[in-house]
mmCIF file of N, CA, C and O in Angstrom:
data_model
loop_
_atom_site.group_PDB
_atom_site.id
_atom_site.type_symbol
_atom_site.label_atom_id
_atom_site.label_comp_id
_atom_site.label_asym_id
_atom_site.label_seq_id
_atom_site.Cartn_x
_atom_site.Cartn_y
_atom_site.Cartn_z
ATOM 1 N N MET A 1 -50.433 -5.727 -84.144
ATOM 2 C CA MET A 1 -50.066 -6.409 -82.900
ATOM 3 C C MET A 1 -48.705 -5.856 -82.453
ATOM 4 O O MET A 1 -48.494 -5.695 -81.243
ATOM 5 N N ARG A 2 -47.777 -5.561 -83.396
ATOM 6 C CA ARG A 2 -46.469 -5.071 -83.003
ATOM 7 C C ARG A 2 -46.604 -3.788 -82.176
ATOM 8 O O ARG A 2 -45.911 -3.587 -81.210
ATOM 9 N N ALA A 3 -47.474 -2.887 -82.653
ATOM 10 C CA ALA A 3 -47.683 -1.652 -81.977
ATOM 11 C C ALA A 3 -48.098 -1.860 -80.536
ATOM 12 O O ALA A 3 -47.589 -1.161 -79.602
ATOM 13 N N LEU A 4 -48.995 -2.795 -80.305
ATOM 14 C CA LEU A 4 -49.444 -3.069 -78.927
ATOM 15 C C LEU A 4 -48.327 -3.652 -78.064
ATOM 16 O O LEU A 4 -48.209 -3.356 -76.893
ATOM 17 N N ILE A 5 -47.527 -4.482 -78.682
ATOM 18 C CA ILE A 5 -46.359 -5.109 -77.991
ATOM 19 C C ILE A 5 -45.375 -4.004 -77.651
ATOM 20 O O ILE A 5 -44.860 -3.935 -76.499
ATOM 21 N N PHE A 6 -45.065 -3.162 -78.602
ATOM 22 C CA PHE A 6 -44.027 -2.141 -78.344
ATOM 23 C C PHE A 6 -44.534 -1.029 -77.377
ATOM 24 O O PHE A 6 -43.713 -0.448 -76.585
ATOM 25 N N ALA A 7 -45.866 -0.842 -77.350
ATOM 26 C CA ALA A 7 -46.417 0.096 -76.404
ATOM 27 C C ALA A 7 -46.569 -0.505 -74.979
ATOM 28 O O ALA A 7 -47.023 0.138 -74.039
ATOM 29 N N ARG A 8 -46.307 -1.783 -74.934
ATOM 30 C CA ARG A 8 -46.366 -2.566 -73.658
ATOM 31 C C ARG A 8 -47.787 -2.760 -73.258
ATOM 32 O O ARG A 8 -48.089 -3.043 -72.074
ATOM 33 N N ALA A 9 -48.781 -2.645 -74.171
ATOM 34 C CA ALA A 9 -50.130 -2.867 -73.855
ATOM 35 C C ALA A 9 -50.403 -4.398 -73.743
ATOM 36 O O ALA A 9 -51.288 -4.795 -72.926
ATOM 37 N N ILE A 10 -49.698 -5.194 -74.482
ATOM 38 C CA ILE A 10 -49.720 -6.613 -74.314
ATOM 39 C C ILE A 10 -48.272 -7.139 -74.227
ATOM 40 O O ILE A 10 -47.354 -6.549 -74.800
ATOM 41 N N ARG A 11 -48.070 -8.143 -73.449
ATOM 42 C CA ARG A 11 -46.803 -8.751 -73.235
ATOM 43 C C ARG A 11 -46.833 -10.191 -73.692
ATOM 44 O O ARG A 11 -47.496 -11.065 -73.041
ATOM 45 N N PRO A 12 -46.157 -10.504 -74.782
ATOM 46 C CA PRO A 12 -46.209 -11.875 -75.300
ATOM 47 C C PRO A 12 -45.517 -12.887 -74.377
ATOM 48 O O PRO A 12 -44.554 -12.534 -73.792
ATOM 49 N N GLY A 13 -46.127 -14.017 -74.344
ATOM 50 C CA GLY A 13 -45.490 -15.215 -73.611
ATOM 51 C C GLY A 13 -44.289 -15.696 -74.404
ATOM 52 O O GLY A 13 -44.190 -15.395 -75.635
ATOM 53 N N TYR A 14 -43.534 -16.479 -73.813
ATOM 54 C CA TYR A 14 -42.330 -17.025 -74.476
ATOM 55 C C TYR A 14 -42.707 -17.967 -75.634
ATOM 56 O O TYR A 14 -42.029 -18.035 -76.631
ATOM 57 N N ALA A 15 -43.901 -18.595 -75.506
ATOM 58 C CA ALA A 15 -44.354 -19.493 -76.568
ATOM 59 C C ALA A 15 -44.594 -18.708 -77.842
ATOM 60 O O ALA A 15 -44.406 -19.215 -78.978
ATOM 61 N N PHE A 16 -44.966 -17.447 -77.732
ATOM 62 C CA PHE A 16 -45.172 -16.613 -78.868
ATOM 63 C C PHE A 16 -43.924 -16.518 -79.748
ATOM 64 O O PHE A 16 -43.935 -16.673 -81.001
ATOM 65 N N PHE A 17 -42.792 -16.328 -79.035
ATOM 66 C CA PHE A 17 -41.522 -16.193 -79.815
ATOM 67 C C PHE A 17 -41.045 -17.476 -80.466
ATOM 68 O O PHE A 17 -40.442 -17.498 -81.484
ATOM 69 N N VAL A 18 -41.415 -18.609 -79.855
ATOM 70 C CA VAL A 18 -41.054 -19.911 -80.358
ATOM 71 C C VAL A 18 -41.995 -20.306 -81.520
ATOM 72 O O VAL A 18 -41.543 -20.742 -82.600
ATOM 73 N N ASN A 19 -43.302 -20.068 -81.367
ATOM 74 C CA ASN A 19 -44.255 -20.564 -82.323
ATOM 75 C C ASN A 19 -44.461 -19.603 -83.485
ATOM 76 O O ASN A 19 -44.630 -20.016 -84.635
ATOM 77 N N TYR A 20 -44.496 -18.337 -83.201
ATOM 78 C CA TYR A 20 -44.723 -17.313 -84.251
ATOM 79 C C TYR A 20 -43.489 -17.004 -85.077
ATOM 80 O O TYR A 20 -43.563 -16.632 -86.222
ATOM 81 N N ARG A 21 -42.327 -17.211 -84.467
ATOM 82 C CA ARG A 21 -40.989 -16.915 -85.043
ATOM 83 C C ARG A 21 -40.990 -15.472 -85.729
ATOM 84 O O ARG A 21 -40.733 -15.352 -86.908
ATOM 85 N N PRO A 22 -41.175 -14.535 -84.916
ATOM 86 C CA PRO A 22 -41.325 -13.081 -85.466
ATOM 87 C C PRO A 22 -39.893 -12.503 -85.624
ATOM 88 O O PRO A 22 -39.466 -11.644 -84.808
ATOM 89 N N THR A 23 -39.215 -12.916 -86.640
ATOM 90 C CA THR A 23 -37.781 -12.416 -86.833
ATOM 91 C C THR A 23 -37.721 -10.893 -86.945
ATOM 92 O O THR A 23 -36.807 -10.323 -86.408
ATOM 93 N N LEU A 24 -38.619 -10.282 -87.665
ATOM 94 C CA LEU A 24 -38.556 -8.812 -87.861
ATOM 95 C C LEU A 24 -38.820 -8.072 -86.562
ATOM 96 O O LEU A 24 -38.273 -6.992 -86.406
ATOM 97 N N ILE A 25 -39.547 -8.650 -85.699
ATOM 98 C CA ILE A 25 -39.908 -7.974 -84.432
ATOM 99 C C ILE A 25 -38.689 -7.557 -83.636
ATOM 100 O O ILE A 25 -38.680 -6.557 -82.924
ATOM 101 N N TYR A 26 -37.599 -8.322 -83.691
ATOM 102 C CA TYR A 26 -36.437 -8.075 -82.898
ATOM 103 C C TYR A 26 -35.810 -6.756 -83.394
ATOM 104 O O TYR A 26 -35.387 -5.942 -82.571
ATOM 105 N N ASP A 27 -35.622 -6.586 -84.718
ATOM 106 C CA ASP A 27 -35.032 -5.424 -85.215
ATOM 107 C C ASP A 27 -35.937 -4.189 -84.960
ATOM 108 O O ASP A 27 -35.428 -3.141 -84.623
ATOM 109 N N LEU A 28 -37.206 -4.363 -85.182
ATOM 110 C CA LEU A 28 -38.103 -3.203 -84.921
ATOM 111 C C LEU A 28 -38.146 -2.845 -83.437
ATOM 112 O O LEU A 28 -38.228 -1.698 -83.054
ATOM 113 N N ALA A 29 -38.129 -3.852 -82.557
ATOM 114 C CA ALA A 29 -38.127 -3.596 -81.122
ATOM 115 C C ALA A 29 -36.916 -2.811 -80.684
ATOM 116 O O ALA A 29 -36.984 -1.949 -79.788
ATOM 117 N N ARG A 30 -35.793 -3.122 -81.289
ATOM 118 C CA ARG A 30 -34.559 -2.388 -80.983
ATOM 119 C C ARG A 30 -34.699 -0.958 -81.262
ATOM 120 O O ARG A 30 -34.113 -0.108 -80.593
ATOM 121 N N GLN A 31 -35.507 -0.593 -82.243
ATOM 122 C CA GLN A 31 -35.711 0.826 -82.584
ATOM 123 C C GLN A 31 -36.790 1.481 -81.711
ATOM 124 O O GLN A 31 -36.830 2.727 -81.670
ATOM 125 N N ALA A 32 -37.649 0.679 -81.170
ATOM 126 C CA ALA A 32 -38.785 1.248 -80.448
ATOM 127 C C ALA A 32 -38.764 1.136 -78.899
ATOM 128 O O ALA A 32 -39.327 1.939 -78.215
ATOM 129 N N VAL A 33 -38.017 0.167 -78.402
ATOM 130 C CA VAL A 33 -38.049 -0.179 -76.951
ATOM 131 C C VAL A 33 -36.602 -0.301 -76.446
ATOM 132 O O VAL A 33 -35.804 -1.092 -76.935
ATOM 133 N N GLU A 34 -36.262 0.494 -75.435
ATOM 134 C CA GLU A 34 -34.986 0.358 -74.771
ATOM 135 C C GLU A 34 -33.769 0.456 -75.724
ATOM 136 O O GLU A 34 -32.825 -0.294 -75.557
ATOM 137 N N THR A 35 -33.869 1.286 -76.695
ATOM 138 C CA THR A 35 -32.847 1.405 -77.727
ATOM 139 C C THR A 35 -31.410 1.594 -77.179
ATOM 140 O O THR A 35 -30.462 0.879 -77.480
ATOM 141 N N GLU A 36 -31.236 2.605 -76.253
ATOM 142 C CA GLU A 36 -29.911 2.889 -75.746
ATOM 143 C C GLU A 36 -29.361 1.755 -74.913
ATOM 144 O O GLU A 36 -28.219 1.379 -75.027
ATOM 145 N N ALA A 37 -30.228 1.128 -74.111
ATOM 146 C CA ALA A 37 -29.793 0.082 -73.226
ATOM 147 C C ALA A 37 -29.388 -1.205 -74.052
ATOM 148 O O ALA A 37 -28.367 -1.824 -73.763
ATOM 149 N N ILE A 38 -30.132 -1.466 -75.058
ATOM 150 C CA ILE A 38 -29.829 -2.596 -75.925
ATOM 151 C C ILE A 38 -28.517 -2.325 -76.733
ATOM 152 O O ILE A 38 -27.685 -3.218 -76.912
ATOM 153 N N ASP A 39 -28.356 -1.080 -77.153
ATOM 154 C CA ASP A 39 -27.079 -0.680 -77.844
ATOM 155 C C ASP A 39 -25.921 -0.908 -76.879
ATOM 156 O O ASP A 39 -24.854 -1.347 -77.317
ATOM 157 N N ARG A 40 -26.093 -0.576 -75.642
ATOM 158 C CA ARG A 40 -25.013 -0.734 -74.639
ATOM 159 C C ARG A 40 -24.667 -2.219 -74.495
ATOM 160 O O ARG A 40 -23.547 -2.604 -74.460
ATOM 161 N N CYS A 41 -25.746 -3.016 -74.435
ATOM 162 C CA CYS A 41 -25.501 -4.498 -74.352
ATOM 163 C C CYS A 41 -24.745 -5.024 -75.540
ATOM 164 O O CYS A 41 -23.792 -5.832 -75.465
ATOM 165 N N GLU A 42 -25.042 -4.526 -76.711
ATOM 166 C CA GLU A 42 -24.377 -4.941 -77.954
ATOM 167 C C GLU A 42 -22.858 -4.547 -77.892
ATOM 168 O O GLU A 42 -21.991 -5.295 -78.185
ATOM 169 N N LYS A 43 -22.649 -3.310 -77.524
ATOM 170 C CA LYS A 43 -21.241 -2.845 -77.374
ATOM 171 C C LYS A 43 -20.481 -3.632 -76.356
ATOM 172 O O LYS A 43 -19.242 -4.012 -76.589
ATOM 173 N N GLU A 44 -21.084 -4.034 -75.298
ATOM 174 C CA GLU A 44 -20.422 -4.801 -74.299
ATOM 175 C C GLU A 44 -20.129 -6.231 -74.873
ATOM 176 O O GLU A 44 -19.037 -6.782 -74.573
ATOM 177 N N GLY A 45 -21.087 -6.804 -75.545
ATOM 178 C CA GLY A 45 -20.823 -8.097 -76.200
ATOM 179 C C GLY A 45 -19.684 -8.064 -77.160
ATOM 180 O O GLY A 45 -18.834 -8.994 -77.209
ATOM 181 N N GLN A 46 -19.583 -6.996 -77.935
ATOM 182 C CA GLN A 46 -18.467 -6.815 -78.878
ATOM 183 C C GLN A 46 -17.120 -6.706 -78.118
ATOM 184 O O GLN A 46 -16.151 -7.319 -78.457
ATOM 185 N N ARG A 47 -17.186 -5.946 -77.011
ATOM 186 C CA ARG A 47 -15.983 -5.739 -76.229
ATOM 187 C C ARG A 47 -15.513 -7.113 -75.644
ATOM 188 O O ARG A 47 -14.325 -7.367 -75.546
ATOM 189 N N LEU A 48 -16.465 -7.946 -75.265
ATOM 190 C CA LEU A 48 -16.101 -9.238 -74.662
ATOM 191 C C LEU A 48 -15.736 -10.300 -75.810
ATOM 192 O O LEU A 48 -15.389 -11.419 -75.441
ATOM 193 N N GLY A 49 -15.853 -9.913 -77.044
ATOM 194 C CA GLY A 49 -15.469 -10.769 -78.123
ATOM 195 C C GLY A 49 -16.482 -11.743 -78.621
ATOM 196 O O GLY A 49 -16.151 -12.790 -79.237
ATOM 197 N N PHE A 50 -17.790 -11.491 -78.339
ATOM 198 C CA PHE A 50 -18.824 -12.369 -78.856
ATOM 199 C C PHE A 50 -18.771 -12.405 -80.372
ATOM 200 O O PHE A 50 -18.613 -11.379 -81.017
ATOM 201 N N SER A 51 -19.006 -13.565 -81.020
ATOM 202 C CA SER A 51 -18.999 -13.679 -82.462
ATOM 203 C C SER A 51 -20.336 -13.043 -82.930
ATOM 204 O O SER A 51 -21.229 -12.832 -82.113
ATOM 205 N N GLY A 52 -20.423 -12.849 -84.269
ATOM 206 C CA GLY A 52 -21.651 -12.229 -84.824
ATOM 207 C C GLY A 52 -22.939 -12.965 -84.366
ATOM 208 O O GLY A 52 -23.938 -12.358 -84.050
ATOM 209 N N ASN A 53 -22.975 -14.310 -84.617
ATOM 210 C CA ASN A 53 -24.137 -15.090 -84.324
ATOM 211 C C ASN A 53 -24.453 -15.113 -82.829
ATOM 212 O O ASN A 53 -25.616 -15.000 -82.434
ATOM 213 N N ARG A 54 -23.439 -15.309 -82.031
ATOM 214 C CA ARG A 54 -23.639 -15.296 -80.582
ATOM 215 C C ARG A 54 -24.180 -13.980 -80.103
ATOM 216 O O ARG A 54 -25.116 -13.930 -79.236
ATOM 217 N N LEU A 55 -23.610 -12.937 -80.589
ATOM 218 C CA LEU A 55 -24.081 -11.571 -80.173
ATOM 219 C C LEU A 55 -25.485 -11.319 -80.646
ATOM 220 O O LEU A 55 -26.305 -10.798 -79.873
ATOM 221 N N ASN A 56 -25.798 -11.708 -81.847
ATOM 222 C CA ASN A 56 -27.164 -11.591 -82.335
ATOM 223 C C ASN A 56 -28.178 -12.367 -81.529
ATOM 224 O O ASN A 56 -29.218 -11.865 -81.162
ATOM 225 N N ASP A 57 -27.792 -13.565 -81.135
ATOM 226 C CA ASP A 57 -28.678 -14.394 -80.305
ATOM 227 C C ASP A 57 -28.817 -13.742 -78.899
ATOM 228 O O ASP A 57 -29.929 -13.767 -78.328
ATOM 229 N N ALA A 58 -27.738 -13.222 -78.355
ATOM 230 C CA ALA A 58 -27.866 -12.507 -77.072
ATOM 231 C C ALA A 58 -28.793 -11.301 -77.096
ATOM 232 O O ALA A 58 -29.582 -11.197 -76.162
ATOM 233 N N ILE A 59 -28.643 -10.548 -78.126
ATOM 234 C CA ILE A 59 -29.545 -9.350 -78.237
ATOM 235 C C ILE A 59 -30.958 -9.803 -78.440
ATOM 236 O O ILE A 59 -31.832 -9.181 -77.802
ATOM 237 N N LYS A 60 -31.179 -10.772 -79.255
ATOM 238 C CA LYS A 60 -32.579 -11.234 -79.411
ATOM 239 C C LYS A 60 -33.118 -11.754 -78.018
ATOM 240 O O LYS A 60 -34.283 -11.504 -77.741
ATOM 241 N N THR A 61 -32.297 -12.381 -77.288
ATOM 242 C CA THR A 61 -32.795 -12.846 -75.926
ATOM 243 C C THR A 61 -33.135 -11.679 -75.058
ATOM 244 O O THR A 61 -34.134 -11.694 -74.405
ATOM 245 N N ILE A 62 -32.297 -10.688 -75.081
ATOM 246 C CA ILE A 62 -32.563 -9.435 -74.235
ATOM 247 C C ILE A 62 -33.888 -8.759 -74.663
ATOM 248 O O ILE A 62 -34.733 -8.450 -73.857
ATOM 249 N N VAL A 63 -34.084 -8.668 -75.955
ATOM 250 C CA VAL A 63 -35.307 -8.042 -76.488
ATOM 251 C C VAL A 63 -36.449 -8.891 -76.133
ATOM 252 O O VAL A 63 -37.535 -8.369 -75.646
ATOM 253 N N ARG A 64 -36.416 -10.237 -76.214
ATOM 254 C CA ARG A 64 -37.454 -11.109 -75.868
ATOM 255 C C ARG A 64 -37.848 -10.908 -74.411
ATOM 256 O O ARG A 64 -39.022 -10.855 -74.039
ATOM 257 N N LEU A 65 -36.838 -10.890 -73.558
ATOM 258 C CA LEU A 65 -37.080 -10.703 -72.126
ATOM 259 C C LEU A 65 -37.722 -9.347 -71.801
ATOM 260 O O LEU A 65 -38.704 -9.279 -70.978
ATOM 261 N N VAL A 66 -37.285 -8.278 -72.476
ATOM 262 C CA VAL A 66 -37.884 -6.998 -72.185
ATOM 263 C C VAL A 66 -39.343 -6.963 -72.701
ATOM 264 O O VAL A 66 -40.212 -6.465 -71.954
ATOM 265 N N LEU A 67 -39.598 -7.478 -73.906
ATOM 266 C CA LEU A 67 -40.976 -7.511 -74.388
ATOM 267 C C LEU A 67 -41.877 -8.365 -73.498
ATOM 268 O O LEU A 67 -43.047 -8.028 -73.297
ATOM 269 N N HIS A 68 -41.365 -9.490 -72.999
ATOM 270 C CA HIS A 68 -42.179 -10.374 -72.159
ATOM 271 C C HIS A 68 -42.452 -9.788 -70.786
ATOM 272 O O HIS A 68 -43.600 -9.764 -70.314
ATOM 273 N N THR A 69 -41.390 -9.184 -70.136
ATOM 274 C CA THR A 69 -41.585 -8.704 -68.794
ATOM 275 C C THR A 69 -42.235 -7.375 -68.728
ATOM 276 O O THR A 69 -42.851 -7.008 -67.703
ATOM 277 N N GLY A 70 -42.087 -6.611 -69.820
ATOM 278 C CA GLY A 70 -42.610 -5.234 -69.830
ATOM 279 C C GLY A 70 -41.788 -4.280 -69.052
ATOM 280 O O GLY A 70 -42.111 -3.152 -68.888
ATOM 281 N N GLY A 71 -40.577 -4.775 -68.631
ATOM 282 C CA GLY A 71 -39.657 -3.957 -67.855
ATOM 283 C C GLY A 71 -38.585 -3.297 -68.692
ATOM 284 O O GLY A 71 -38.672 -3.220 -69.952
ATOM 285 N N ARG A 72 -37.496 -2.945 -68.043
ATOM 286 C CA ARG A 72 -36.402 -2.306 -68.731
ATOM 287 C C ARG A 72 -35.233 -3.281 -68.685
ATOM 288 O O ARG A 72 -35.189 -4.215 -67.858
ATOM 289 N N VAL A 73 -34.300 -3.086 -69.556
ATOM 290 C CA VAL A 73 -33.071 -3.915 -69.610
ATOM 291 C C VAL A 73 -32.427 -3.931 -68.240
ATOM 292 O O VAL A 73 -31.992 -4.981 -67.731
ATOM 293 N N ASP A 74 -32.315 -2.764 -67.640
ATOM 294 C CA ASP A 74 -31.588 -2.635 -66.331
ATOM 295 C C ASP A 74 -32.314 -3.344 -65.244
ATOM 296 O O ASP A 74 -31.741 -3.604 -64.204
ATOM 297 N N ASP A 75 -33.587 -3.651 -65.418
ATOM 298 C CA ASP A 75 -34.402 -4.307 -64.380
ATOM 299 C C ASP A 75 -34.369 -5.845 -64.530
ATOM 300 O O ASP A 75 -34.932 -6.523 -63.663
ATOM 301 N N LEU A 76 -33.793 -6.358 -65.633
ATOM 302 C CA LEU A 76 -33.797 -7.805 -65.787
ATOM 303 C C LEU A 76 -32.969 -8.498 -64.639
ATOM 304 O O LEU A 76 -32.003 -7.976 -64.232
ATOM 305 N N GLN A 77 -33.525 -9.662 -64.284
ATOM 306 C CA GLN A 77 -32.934 -10.396 -63.166
ATOM 307 C C GLN A 77 -32.614 -11.781 -63.645
ATOM 308 O O GLN A 77 -33.180 -12.300 -64.673
ATOM 309 N N GLU A 78 -31.781 -12.467 -62.911
ATOM 310 C CA GLU A 78 -31.479 -13.847 -63.198
ATOM 311 C C GLU A 78 -32.740 -14.681 -63.332
ATOM 312 O O GLU A 78 -32.861 -15.598 -64.152
ATOM 313 N N SER A 79 -33.703 -14.407 -62.498
ATOM 314 C CA SER A 79 -35.007 -15.221 -62.485
ATOM 315 C C SER A 79 -35.705 -15.045 -63.810
ATOM 316 O O SER A 79 -36.366 -16.011 -64.267
ATOM 317 N N ASP A 80 -35.548 -13.864 -64.448
ATOM 318 C CA ASP A 80 -36.204 -13.707 -65.704
ATOM 319 C C ASP A 80 -35.590 -14.636 -66.785
ATOM 320 O O ASP A 80 -36.301 -15.214 -67.629
ATOM 321 N N PHE A 81 -34.323 -14.749 -66.807
ATOM 322 C CA PHE A 81 -33.569 -15.640 -67.715
ATOM 323 C C PHE A 81 -33.945 -17.101 -67.441
ATOM 324 O O PHE A 81 -34.171 -17.866 -68.366
ATOM 325 N N LEU A 82 -34.005 -17.466 -66.104
ATOM 326 C CA LEU A 82 -34.350 -18.818 -65.774
ATOM 327 C C LEU A 82 -35.763 -19.185 -66.145
ATOM 328 O O LEU A 82 -36.014 -20.293 -66.610
ATOM 329 N N GLU A 83 -36.673 -18.254 -66.020
ATOM 330 C CA GLU A 83 -38.076 -18.462 -66.378
ATOM 331 C C GLU A 83 -38.141 -18.694 -67.873
ATOM 332 O O GLU A 83 -38.808 -19.633 -68.348
ATOM 333 N N MET A 84 -37.466 -17.842 -68.674
ATOM 334 C CA MET A 84 -37.517 -18.028 -70.102
ATOM 335 C C MET A 84 -36.914 -19.359 -70.531
ATOM 336 O O MET A 84 -37.478 -20.116 -71.333
ATOM 337 N N ARG A 85 -35.809 -19.752 -69.906
ATOM 338 C CA ARG A 85 -35.194 -21.012 -70.300
ATOM 339 C C ARG A 85 -36.065 -22.224 -69.896
ATOM 340 O O ARG A 85 -36.104 -23.187 -70.663
ATOM 341 N N GLY A 86 -36.786 -22.079 -68.806
ATOM 342 C CA GLY A 86 -37.672 -23.133 -68.375
ATOM 343 C C GLY A 86 -38.881 -23.368 -69.277
ATOM 344 O O GLY A 86 -39.419 -24.413 -69.292
ATOM 345 N N ARG A 87 -39.201 -22.357 -70.044
ATOM 346 C CA ARG A 87 -40.381 -22.410 -70.901
ATOM 347 C C ARG A 87 -40.047 -22.836 -72.361
ATOM 348 O O ARG A 87 -40.917 -22.795 -73.206
ATOM 349 N N ARG A 88 -38.803 -23.136 -72.685
ATOM 350 C CA ARG A 88 -38.436 -23.435 -74.033
ATOM 351 C C ARG A 88 -38.917 -24.827 -74.425
ATOM 352 O O ARG A 88 -38.997 -25.779 -73.860
#
């Protein structure tokens, strides 16, 4: 299933991330999908002084959004974040 998600053949809904609790998928996705962009986000979070847990949560959120939308980090919009938050 991970291969299909990373290949963007299927796009999991937000309920997948809540119910399945795929903790390993976040680390693997960072290596397979949008690696450079996610690394940039992490560096920016560090520059802004995010704590370890907050930064980790932020990166997981970005990965979740990218996997769900099938888009790129640079294409994420405020509406994507609002949609995710509304489905929690």
